[in-house]
PDB file of C-alpha atoms in Angstrom:
ATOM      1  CA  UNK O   1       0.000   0.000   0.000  1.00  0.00           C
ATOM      2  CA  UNK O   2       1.481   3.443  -0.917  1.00  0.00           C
ATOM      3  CA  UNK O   3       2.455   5.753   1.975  1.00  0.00           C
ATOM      4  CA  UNK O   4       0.486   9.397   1.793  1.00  0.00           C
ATOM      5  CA  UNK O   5       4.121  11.173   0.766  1.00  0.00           C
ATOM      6  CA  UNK O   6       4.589   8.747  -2.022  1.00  0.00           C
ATOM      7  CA  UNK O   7       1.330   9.114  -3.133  1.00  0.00           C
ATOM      8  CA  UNK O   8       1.280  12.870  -3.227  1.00  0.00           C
ATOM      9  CA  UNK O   9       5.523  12.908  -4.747  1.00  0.00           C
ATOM     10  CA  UNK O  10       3.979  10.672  -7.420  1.00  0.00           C
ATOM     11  CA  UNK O  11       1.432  13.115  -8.502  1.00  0.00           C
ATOM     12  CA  UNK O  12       4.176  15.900  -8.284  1.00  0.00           C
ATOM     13  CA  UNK O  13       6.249  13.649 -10.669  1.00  0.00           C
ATOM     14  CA  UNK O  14       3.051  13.187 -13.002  1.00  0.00           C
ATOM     15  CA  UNK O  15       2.703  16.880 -13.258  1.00  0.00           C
ATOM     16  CA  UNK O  16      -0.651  16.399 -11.513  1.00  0.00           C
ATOM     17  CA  UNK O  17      -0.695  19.677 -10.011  1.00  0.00           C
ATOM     18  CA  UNK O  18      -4.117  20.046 -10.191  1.00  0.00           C
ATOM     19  CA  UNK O  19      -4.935  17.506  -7.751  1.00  0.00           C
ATOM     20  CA  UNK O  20      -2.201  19.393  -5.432  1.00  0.00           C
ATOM     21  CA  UNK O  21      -3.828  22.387  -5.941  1.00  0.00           C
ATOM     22  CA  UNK O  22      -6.905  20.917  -4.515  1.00  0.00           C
ATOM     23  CA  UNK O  23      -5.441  19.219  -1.971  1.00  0.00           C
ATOM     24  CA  UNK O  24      -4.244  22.507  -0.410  1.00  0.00           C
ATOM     25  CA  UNK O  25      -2.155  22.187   2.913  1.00  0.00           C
ATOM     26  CA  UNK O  26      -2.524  18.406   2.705  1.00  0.00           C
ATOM     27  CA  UNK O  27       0.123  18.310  -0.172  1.00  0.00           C
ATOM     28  CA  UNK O  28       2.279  21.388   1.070  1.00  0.00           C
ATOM     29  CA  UNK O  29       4.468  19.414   2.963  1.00  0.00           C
ATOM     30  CA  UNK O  30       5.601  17.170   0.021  1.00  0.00           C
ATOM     31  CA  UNK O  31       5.873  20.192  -2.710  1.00  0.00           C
ATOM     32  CA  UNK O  32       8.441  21.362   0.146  1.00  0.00           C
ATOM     33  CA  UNK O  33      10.208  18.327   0.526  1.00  0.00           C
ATOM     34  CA  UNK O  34      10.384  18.138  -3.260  1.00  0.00           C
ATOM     35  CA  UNK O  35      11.786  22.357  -3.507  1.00  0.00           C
ATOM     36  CA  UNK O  36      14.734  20.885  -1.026  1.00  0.00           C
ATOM     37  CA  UNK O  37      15.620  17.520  -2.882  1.00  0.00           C
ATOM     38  CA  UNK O  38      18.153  19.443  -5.124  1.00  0.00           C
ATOM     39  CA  UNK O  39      16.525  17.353  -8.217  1.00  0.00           C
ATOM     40  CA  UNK O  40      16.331  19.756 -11.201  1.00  0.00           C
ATOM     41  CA  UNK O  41      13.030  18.858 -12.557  1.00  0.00           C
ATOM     42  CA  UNK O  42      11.220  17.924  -8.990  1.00  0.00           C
ATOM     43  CA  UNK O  43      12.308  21.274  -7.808  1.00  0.00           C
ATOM     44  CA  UNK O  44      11.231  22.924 -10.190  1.00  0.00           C
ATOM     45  CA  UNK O  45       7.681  22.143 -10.930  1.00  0.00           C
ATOM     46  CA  UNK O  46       7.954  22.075  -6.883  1.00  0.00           C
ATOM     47  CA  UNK O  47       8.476  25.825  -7.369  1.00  0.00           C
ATOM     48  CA  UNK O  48       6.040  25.977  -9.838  1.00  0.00           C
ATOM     49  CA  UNK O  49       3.507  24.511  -7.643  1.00  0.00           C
ATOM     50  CA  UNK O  50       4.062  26.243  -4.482  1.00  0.00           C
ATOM     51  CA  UNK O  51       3.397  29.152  -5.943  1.00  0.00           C
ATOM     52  CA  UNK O  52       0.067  28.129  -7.485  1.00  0.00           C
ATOM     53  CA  UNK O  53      -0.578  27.338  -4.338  1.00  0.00           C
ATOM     54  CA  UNK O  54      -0.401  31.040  -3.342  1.00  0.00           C
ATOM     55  CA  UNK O  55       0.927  28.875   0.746  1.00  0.00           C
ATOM     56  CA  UNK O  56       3.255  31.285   2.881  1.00  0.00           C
ATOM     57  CA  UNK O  57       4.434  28.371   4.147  1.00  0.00           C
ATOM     58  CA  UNK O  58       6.190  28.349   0.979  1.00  0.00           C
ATOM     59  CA  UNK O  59       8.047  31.827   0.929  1.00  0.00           C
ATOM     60  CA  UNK O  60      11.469  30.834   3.006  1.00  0.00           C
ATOM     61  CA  UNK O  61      12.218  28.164   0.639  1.00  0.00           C
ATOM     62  CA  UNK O  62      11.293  30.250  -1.982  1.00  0.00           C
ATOM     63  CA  UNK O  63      13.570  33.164  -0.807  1.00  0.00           C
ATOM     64  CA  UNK O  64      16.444  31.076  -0.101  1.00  0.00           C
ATOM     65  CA  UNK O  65      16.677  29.774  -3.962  1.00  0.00           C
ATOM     66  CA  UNK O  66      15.904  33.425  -4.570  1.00  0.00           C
ATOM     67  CA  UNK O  67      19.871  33.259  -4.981  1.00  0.00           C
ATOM     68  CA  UNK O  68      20.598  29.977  -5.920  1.00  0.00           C
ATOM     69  CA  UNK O  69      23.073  28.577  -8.363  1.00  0.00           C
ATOM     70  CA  UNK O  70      20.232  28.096 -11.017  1.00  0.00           C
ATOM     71  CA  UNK O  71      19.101  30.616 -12.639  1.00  0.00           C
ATOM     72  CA  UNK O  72      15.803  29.040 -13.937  1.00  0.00           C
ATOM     73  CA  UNK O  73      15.049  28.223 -10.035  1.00  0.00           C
ATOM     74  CA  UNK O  74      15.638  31.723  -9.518  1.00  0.00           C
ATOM     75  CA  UNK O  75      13.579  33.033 -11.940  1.00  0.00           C
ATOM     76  CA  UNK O  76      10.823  30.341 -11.006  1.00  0.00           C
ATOM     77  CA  UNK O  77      11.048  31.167  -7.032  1.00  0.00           C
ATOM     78  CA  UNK O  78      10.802  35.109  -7.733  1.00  0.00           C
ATOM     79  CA  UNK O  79       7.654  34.519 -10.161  1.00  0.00           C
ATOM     80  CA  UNK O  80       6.224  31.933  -7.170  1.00  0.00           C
ATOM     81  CA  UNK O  81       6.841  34.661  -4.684  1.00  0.00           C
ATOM     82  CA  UNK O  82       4.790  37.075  -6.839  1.00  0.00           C
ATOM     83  CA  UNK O  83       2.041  34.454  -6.935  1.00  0.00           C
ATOM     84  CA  UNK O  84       1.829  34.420  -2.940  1.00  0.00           C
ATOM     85  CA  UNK O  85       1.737  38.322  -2.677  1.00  0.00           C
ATOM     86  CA  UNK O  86       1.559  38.343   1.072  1.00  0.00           C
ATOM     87  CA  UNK O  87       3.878  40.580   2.832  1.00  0.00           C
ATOM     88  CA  UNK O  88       6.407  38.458   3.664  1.00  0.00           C
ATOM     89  CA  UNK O  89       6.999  37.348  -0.233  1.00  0.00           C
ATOM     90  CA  UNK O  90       7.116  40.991  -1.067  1.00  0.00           C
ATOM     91  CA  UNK O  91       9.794  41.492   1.383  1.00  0.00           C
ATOM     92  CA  UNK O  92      11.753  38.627   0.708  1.00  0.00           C
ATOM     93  CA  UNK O  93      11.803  40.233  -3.171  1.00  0.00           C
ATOM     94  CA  UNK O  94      12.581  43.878  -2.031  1.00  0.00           C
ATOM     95  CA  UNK O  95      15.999  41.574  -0.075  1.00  0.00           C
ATOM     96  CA  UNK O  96      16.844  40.434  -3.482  1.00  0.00           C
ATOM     97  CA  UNK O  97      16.952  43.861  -4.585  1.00  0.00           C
ATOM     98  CA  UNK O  98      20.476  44.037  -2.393  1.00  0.00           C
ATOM     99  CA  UNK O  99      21.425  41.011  -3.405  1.00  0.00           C
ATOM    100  CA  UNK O 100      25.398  40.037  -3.925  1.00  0.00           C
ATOM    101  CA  UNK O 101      24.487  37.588  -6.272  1.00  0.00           C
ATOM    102  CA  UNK O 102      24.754  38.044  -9.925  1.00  0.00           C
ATOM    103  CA  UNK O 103      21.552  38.035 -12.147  1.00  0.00           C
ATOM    104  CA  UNK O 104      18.890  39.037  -8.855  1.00  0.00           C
ATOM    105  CA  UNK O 105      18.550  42.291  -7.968  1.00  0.00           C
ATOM    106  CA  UNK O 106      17.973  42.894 -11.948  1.00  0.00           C
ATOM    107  CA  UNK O 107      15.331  39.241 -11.172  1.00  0.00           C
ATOM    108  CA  UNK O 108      13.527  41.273  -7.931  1.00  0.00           C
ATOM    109  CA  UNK O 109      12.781  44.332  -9.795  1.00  0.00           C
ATOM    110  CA  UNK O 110      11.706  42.951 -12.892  1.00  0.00           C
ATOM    111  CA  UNK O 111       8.936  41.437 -11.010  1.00  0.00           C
TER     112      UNK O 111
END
């Protein structure tokens, strides 16, 4: 019998947000899990998802790959981070403003 987190990773791997989406806070802890595995494509629609999910639960993770190595996780996290709007996402975007890193201060203020 599958376990509830590889029922839910297996959807994530499917692409069956949808059913995520539904599934609300249920399914948050799993789309974390996945942002934090360090798997290119898992994160990613991970990313994707959490900010679908419009969770601030999500924003940390979200602002930590805010300056990542990747830029297309970058780029996804800031766009997720838009998505959740609350005032802690907005904050963690006006950070990146001052970021050291190359590529996201010019990221933070194009969103």
């Amino acid at each position: 019998m599958l376990q509830p987190q590889q029922l839910l990773r297996g959807l994530l791997d499917k692409g069956l947000h949808g059913i995520l989406i539904a599934m609300g806070d249920v399914a948050l802890p799993e789309v974390l899990r996945a942002m934090e595995s360090g798997e290119p494509g898992p994160v990613r629609a991970a990313v994707r998802l959490a900010g679908e999910m419009q969770s601030p639960r999500a924003v940390e993770p979200l602002s930590e790959l805010l300056e990542g190595e990747v830029v297309a996780l970058r780029q996804e996290a800031a766009k997720a981070l838009v998505r959740i709007g609350d005032g802690r996402a907005i904050d963690a975007l006006v950070r990146a403003l001052e970021s050291p890193v190359e590529g996201v201060p010019g990221l933070a203020s194009y969103c």
